[in-house]
PDB file of C-alpha atoms in Angstrom:
ATOM      1  CA  MET A 400     115.939  92.285  72.369  1.00 55.00           C
ATOM      2  CA  ASN A 401     117.127  88.958  73.749  1.00 53.00           C
ATOM      3  CA  ASN A 402     115.740  85.625  72.563  1.00 55.00           C
ATOM      4  CA  GLY A 403     115.947  82.159  74.062  1.00 49.00           C
ATOM      5  CA  PHE A 404     114.243  78.834  73.468  1.00 47.00           C
ATOM      6  CA  TYR A 405     113.584  76.374  76.231  1.00 46.00           C
ATOM      7  CA  GLY A 406     112.267  72.797  75.906  1.00 45.00           C
ATOM      8  CA  PHE A 407     109.955  72.188  78.829  1.00 48.00           C
ATOM      9  CA  PRO A 408     109.012  69.656  80.159  1.00 50.00           C
ATOM     10  CA  SER A 409     110.382  66.490  78.556  1.00 54.00           C
ATOM     11  CA  GLY A 410     108.119  63.647  77.517  1.00 53.00           C
ATOM     12  CA  PRO A 411     105.258  63.129  75.063  1.00 52.00           C
ATOM     13  CA  ASP A 412     103.647  66.488  75.953  1.00 50.00           C
ATOM     14  CA  SER A 413     106.840  68.531  75.722  1.00 52.00           C
ATOM     15  CA  ARG A 414     106.603  72.015  74.305  1.00 60.00           C
ATOM     16  CA  LEU A 415     109.074  74.527  73.053  1.00 64.00           C
ATOM     17  CA  ILE A 416     108.871  77.796  74.936  1.00 74.00           C
ATOM     18  CA  SER A 417     110.256  80.904  73.283  1.00 76.00           C
ATOM     19  CA  VAL A 418     111.311  83.698  75.635  1.00 81.00           C
ATOM     20  CA  THR A 419     111.874  87.200  74.291  1.00 85.00           C
ATOM     21  CA  GLU A 420     113.097  90.027  76.508  1.00 87.00           C
ATOM     22  CA  ILE A 421     112.339  93.456  75.055  1.00 90.00           C
ATOM     23  CA  ASP A 422     114.218  96.352  76.624  1.00 90.00           C
ATOM     24  CA  VAL A 423     113.815  99.095  74.013  1.00 93.00           C
ATOM     25  CA  THR A 424     110.702 100.605  72.459  1.00 96.00           C
ATOM     26  CA  GLY A 425     109.828  98.962  69.167  1.00 95.00           C
ATOM     27  CA  TYR A 426     107.771  96.256  67.501  1.00 95.00           C
ATOM     28  CA  TYR A 427     107.369  92.541  68.181  1.00 93.00           C
ATOM     29  CA  ILE A 428     105.931  90.045  65.704  1.00 93.00           C
ATOM     30  CA  VAL A 429     104.062  87.135  67.298  1.00 92.00           C
ATOM     31  CA  PRO A 430     105.796  83.944  66.074  1.00 89.00           C
ATOM     32  CA  ARG A 431     104.011  81.813  63.468  1.00 86.00           C
ATOM     33  CA  ASN A 432     103.711  78.720  65.623  1.00 84.00           C
ATOM     34  CA  ALA A 433     102.655  80.530  68.834  1.00 86.00           C
ATOM     35  CA  THR A 434      99.500  79.429  70.644  1.00 86.00           C
ATOM     36  CA  SER A 435      99.594  81.879  73.552  1.00 86.00           C
ATOM     37  CA  LEU A 436     101.518  84.826  74.976  1.00 87.00           C
ATOM     38  CA  ILE A 437     102.588  85.374  78.564  1.00 87.00           C
ATOM     39  CA  ILE A 438     103.549  88.997  79.151  1.00 88.00           C
ATOM     40  CA  PHE A 439     105.376  90.581  82.082  1.00 88.00           C
ATOM     41  CA  ALA A 440     105.506  94.379  81.801  1.00 90.00           C
ATOM     42  CA  VAL A 441     107.227  96.659  84.321  1.00 90.00           C
ATOM     43  CA  GLY A 442     106.819 100.436  84.596  1.00 91.00           C
ATOM     44  CA  ALA A 443     110.021 102.418  85.124  1.00 92.00           C
ATOM     45  CA  GLY A 444     110.977 103.660  88.591  1.00 92.00           C
ATOM     46  CA  GLY A 445     110.659 107.316  89.543  1.00 92.00           C
ATOM     47  CA  GLY A 446     113.710 109.495  90.150  1.00 92.00           C
ATOM     48  CA  GLY A 447     114.699 110.543  93.661  1.00 91.00           C
ATOM     49  CA  GLY A 448     114.753 114.151  94.801  1.00 91.00           C
ATOM     50  CA  SER A 449     117.943 116.055  95.545  1.00 92.00           C
ATOM     51  CA  GLY A 450     118.814 117.126  99.087  1.00 90.00           C
ATOM     52  CA  ARG A 451     118.409 120.559 100.639  1.00 89.00           C
ATOM     53  CA  TRP A 452     121.417 122.845 100.872  1.00 88.00           C
ATOM     54  CA  GLY A 453     120.984 124.237 104.339  1.00 80.00           C
ATOM     55  CA  ALA A 454     122.460 127.348 105.843  1.00 77.00           C
ATOM     56  CA  SER A 455     124.949 126.845 108.643  1.00 74.00           C
ATOM     57  CA  ALA A 456     123.271 125.505 111.801  1.00 72.00           C
ATOM     58  CA  ALA A 457     120.037 124.735 109.882  1.00 77.00           C
ATOM     59  CA  ASN A 458     118.347 121.419 109.191  1.00 80.00           C
ATOM     60  CA  ALA A 459     119.028 119.990 105.744  1.00 84.00           C
ATOM     61  CA  GLY A 460     116.978 116.966 104.705  1.00 87.00           C
ATOM     62  CA  GLY A 461     117.778 114.486 101.992  1.00 87.00           C
ATOM     63  CA  GLY A 462     115.511 114.081  98.981  1.00 88.00           C
ATOM     64  CA  GLY A 463     112.863 111.373  98.929  1.00 89.00           C
ATOM     65  CA  GLY A 464     113.404 108.210  96.927  1.00 89.00           C
ATOM     66  CA  GLY A 465     111.381 107.659  93.777  1.00 89.00           C
ATOM     67  CA  GLY A 466     108.578 105.089  93.790  1.00 89.00           C
ATOM     68  CA  GLY A 467     108.862 101.770  91.997  1.00 88.00           C
ATOM     69  CA  GLY A 468     106.965 101.085  88.786  1.00 88.00           C
ATOM     70  CA  SER A 469     104.111  98.591  88.714  1.00 87.00           C
ATOM     71  CA  LEU A 470     104.356  95.047  87.371  1.00 86.00           C
ATOM     72  CA  VAL A 471     101.676  93.584  85.123  1.00 86.00           C
ATOM     73  CA  TYR A 472     101.319  89.903  84.245  1.00 84.00           C
ATOM     74  CA  VAL A 473      98.870  88.773  81.592  1.00 85.00           C
ATOM     75  CA  THR A 474      98.298  85.557  79.623  1.00 84.00           C
ATOM     76  CA  TYR A 475      96.639  85.634  76.198  1.00 84.00           C
ATOM     77  CA  ALA A 476      95.387  82.647  74.262  1.00 85.00           C
ATOM     78  CA  LEU A 477      95.812  83.746  70.650  1.00 86.00           C
ATOM     79  CA  ASP A 478      92.546  84.597  68.848  1.00 83.00           C
ATOM     80  CA  ASP A 479      91.192  87.088  66.309  1.00 78.00           C
ATOM     81  CA  THR A 480      92.650  90.057  68.228  1.00 80.00           C
ATOM     82  CA  ILE A 481      96.175  88.701  68.690  1.00 85.00           C
ATOM     83  CA  TYR A 482      97.225  85.883  66.373  1.00 88.00           C
ATOM     84  CA  PRO A 483     100.447  84.456  64.890  1.00 90.00           C
ATOM     85  CA  GLY A 484     101.968  87.185  62.736  1.00 91.00           C
ATOM     86  CA  SER A 485     100.345  90.048  64.699  1.00 92.00           C
ATOM     87  CA  ILE A 486     102.552  93.086  65.122  1.00 94.00           C
ATOM     88  CA  LEU A 487     102.641  94.431  68.673  1.00 94.00           C
ATOM     89  CA  PHE A 488     103.942  97.890  69.549  1.00 95.00           C
ATOM     90  CA  VAL A 489     105.968  97.798  72.767  1.00 95.00           C
ATOM     91  CA  ASN A 490     106.674 101.054  74.624  1.00 96.00           C
ATOM     92  CA  ILE A 491     109.348 100.748  77.322  1.00 96.00           C
ATOM     93  CA  GLY A 492     109.021 103.505  79.938  1.00 95.00           C
ATOM     94  CA  ALA A 493     112.155 105.507  80.715  1.00 96.00           C
ATOM     95  CA  GLY A 494     113.407 105.676  84.296  1.00 94.00           C
ATOM     96  CA  GLY A 495     112.763 108.917  86.150  1.00 95.00           C
ATOM     97  CA  SER A 496     115.618 111.400  86.472  1.00 96.00           C
ATOM     98  CA  GLY A 497     116.965 112.418  89.843  1.00 94.00           C
ATOM     99  CA  GLY A 498     116.329 115.957  91.032  1.00 94.00           C
ATOM    100  CA  GLY A 499     119.029 118.420  90.033  1.00 94.00           C
ATOM    101  CA  ALA A 500     121.469 119.693  92.629  1.00 92.00           C
ATOM    102  CA  VAL A 501     120.667 123.025  94.212  1.00 92.00           C
ATOM    103  CA  GLY A 502     123.115 125.855  93.655  1.00 89.00           C
ATOM    104  CA  ALA A 503     122.563 128.195  96.578  1.00 89.00           C
ATOM    105  CA  SER A 504     122.684 127.954 100.342  1.00 87.00           C
ATOM    106  CA  ASN A 505     119.436 127.685 102.268  1.00 88.00           C
ATOM    107  CA  THR A 506     117.562 126.189  99.281  1.00 91.00           C
ATOM    108  CA  ASN A 507     115.224 123.188  99.172  1.00 92.00           C
ATOM    109  CA  GLY A 508     116.129 120.295  96.911  1.00 92.00           C
ATOM    110  CA  ASN A 509     114.515 119.614  93.550  1.00 95.00           C
ATOM    111  CA  ALA A 510     112.019 116.841  92.867  1.00 94.00           C
ATOM    112  CA  GLY A 511     112.901 113.970  90.573  1.00 94.00           C
ATOM    113  CA  THR A 512     110.689 113.021  87.640  1.00 95.00           C
ATOM    114  CA  ALA A 513     108.131 110.226  87.407  1.00 93.00           C
ATOM    115  CA  GLY A 514     109.067 106.953  85.738  1.00 94.00           C
ATOM    116  CA  GLY A 515     107.624 106.243  82.315  1.00 94.00           C
ATOM    117  CA  ASP A 516     104.783 103.840  81.603  1.00 93.00           C
ATOM    118  CA  THR A 517     105.424 100.545  79.819  1.00 93.00           C
ATOM    119  CA  TYR A 518     102.651  99.279  77.577  1.00 92.00           C
ATOM    120  CA  ILE A 519     101.940  96.901  74.736  1.00 92.00           C
ATOM    121  CA  GLN A 520      99.256  97.288  72.093  1.00 92.00           C
ATOM    122  CA  VAL A 521      98.299  95.593  68.850  1.00 90.00           C
ATOM    123  CA  ASN A 522      99.693  97.826  66.117  1.00 86.00           C
ATOM    124  CA  GLY A 523      96.975 100.006  64.618  1.00 83.00           C
ATOM    125  CA  LYS A 524      94.298  99.102  67.189  1.00 84.00           C
ATOM    126  CA  ALA A 525      92.989 101.045  70.177  1.00 83.00           C
ATOM    127  CA  GLY A 526      93.478  99.710  73.682  1.00 83.00           C
ATOM    128  CA  HIS A 527      96.342  97.941  75.380  1.00 86.00           C
ATOM    129  CA  VAL A 528      97.356  94.332  75.767  1.00 86.00           C
ATOM    130  CA  ALA A 529      99.221  95.267  78.971  1.00 87.00           C
ATOM    131  CA  TYR A 530      99.876  98.586  80.756  1.00 88.00           C
ATOM    132  CA  ALA A 531     102.288  99.068  83.670  1.00 89.00           C
ATOM    133  CA  ILE A 532     102.453 102.545  85.215  1.00 89.00           C
ATOM    134  CA  GLY A 533     105.814 104.112  86.091  1.00 91.00           C
ATOM    135  CA  GLY A 534     106.766 105.072  89.652  1.00 90.00           C
ATOM    136  CA  ASN A 535     106.097 108.461  91.237  1.00 90.00           C
ATOM    137  CA  LEU A 536     108.825 111.047  91.702  1.00 91.00           C
ATOM    138  CA  GLY A 537     110.656 111.662  94.973  1.00 89.00           C
ATOM    139  CA  SER A 538     110.323 115.152  96.450  1.00 91.00           C
ATOM    140  CA  GLY A 539     113.250 117.475  97.020  1.00 91.00           C
ATOM    141  CA  GLY A 540     114.767 117.729 100.496  1.00 89.00           C
ATOM    142  CA  THR A 541     113.455 120.345 102.913  1.00 89.00           C
ATOM    143  CA  THR A 542     114.211 121.224 106.531  1.00 86.00           C
ATOM    144  CA  THR A 543     112.192 118.140 107.492  1.00 84.00           C
ATOM    145  CA  GLY A 544     113.333 115.771 104.702  1.00 81.00           C
ATOM    146  CA  GLY A 545     111.931 114.972 101.278  1.00 82.00           C
ATOM    147  CA  ALA A 546     108.674 113.074 100.812  1.00 83.00           C
ATOM    148  CA  ALA A 547     108.927 109.599  99.346  1.00 82.00           C
ATOM    149  CA  GLY A 548     107.598 108.804  95.901  1.00 80.00           C
ATOM    150  CA  ALA A 549     104.231 107.131  96.489  1.00 76.00           C
ATOM    151  CA  ALA A 550     103.445 103.663  95.198  1.00 69.00           C
ATOM    152  CA  ARG A 551     101.495 103.679  91.942  1.00 70.00           C
ATOM    153  CA  GLY A 552      99.064 101.096  90.720  1.00 62.00           C
ATOM    154  CA  SER A 553      98.360  99.940  87.220  1.00 59.00           C
ATOM    155  CA  ILE A 554      95.446 100.578  84.928  1.00 59.00           C
ATOM    156  CA  TYR A 555      92.768  98.099  85.926  1.00 50.00           C
ATOM    157  CA  ASN A 556      91.747  95.468  83.430  1.00 53.00           C
ATOM    158  CA  HIS A 557      90.087  92.199  84.363  1.00 46.00           C
ATOM    159  CA  GLN A 558      92.660  90.344  82.262  1.00 55.00           C
ATOM    160  CA  TYR A 559      95.659  91.623  84.222  1.00 57.00           C
ATOM    161  CA  THR A 560      97.346  90.475  87.350  1.00 60.00           C
ATOM    162  CA  ALA A 561      98.996  93.662  88.615  1.00 63.00           C
ATOM    163  CA  LEU A 562     101.359  94.466  91.456  1.00 69.00           C
ATOM    164  CA  HIS A 563     101.830  98.052  92.578  1.00 68.00           C
ATOM    165  CA  GLY A 564     105.292  99.552  92.657  1.00 72.00           C
ATOM    166  CA  GLY A 565     106.682 100.150  96.129  1.00 74.00           C
ATOM    167  CA  ALA A 566     106.972 103.596  97.659  1.00 73.00           C
ATOM    168  CA  GLY A 567     110.381 105.239  97.823  1.00 74.00           C
ATOM    169  CA  ALA A 568     111.995 106.027 101.178  1.00 77.00           C
ATOM    170  CA  ALA A 569     111.575 109.449 102.748  1.00 77.00           C
ATOM    171  CA  GLY A 570     114.630 111.685 103.013  1.00 76.00           C
ATOM    172  CA  THR A 571     116.126 112.075 106.472  1.00 78.00           C
ATOM    173  CA  ILE A 572     117.419 115.164 108.234  1.00 73.00           C
ATOM    174  CA  GLY A 573     121.128 115.750 108.508  1.00 68.00           C
ATOM    175  CA  THR A 574     122.766 116.995 111.667  1.00 62.00           C
ATOM    176  CA  LYS A 575     122.932 120.761 112.060  1.00 60.00           C
ATOM    177  CA  GLY A 576     126.315 122.234 111.416  1.00 56.00           C
ATOM    178  CA  THR A 577     128.071 124.638 113.774  1.00 54.00           C
ATOM    179  CA  ASN A 578     129.210 128.042 112.660  1.00 49.00           C
ATOM    180  CA  TYR A 579     132.719 128.638 113.983  1.00 50.00           C
ATOM    181  CA  SER A 580     133.942 132.205 113.668  1.00 46.00           C
TER     182      SER A 580
END
């Protein structure tokens, strides 16, 4: 967790802004003098697929790239639900793993895994303060290339401003080899 304090702007209406970056799952206590929270949550990206191991003179496509996680932005004025001293549980989604290498000739690649969801909730209460969905997995390579990880949205809530994660790139086909005997 990284903390920083920024005075902004200067003058009679200046305010102190506290910025906390949370990059591991854990708890966050809303500061005593806080009046509002601005939250940016990002879902983890999906893992790319591994490439196909083609037989000699056969097409061998690369694995598809994993999709990006969604971004959620939400502003909360503190109230009875979230107030100074509230304990928030913060779950940081893990990045998707790349597809494992194939071990035999003429075998399609393996898919990656989806990225984990990032969410924040008031400790001990149902529902989420913010929820950003992780990116989709990339497919393993085939004779025509691996499919890209599709873009994923975020769970809809009228309080959120959400941006969908981008789709990964599709795998491309390598040039056929020549079998010299």
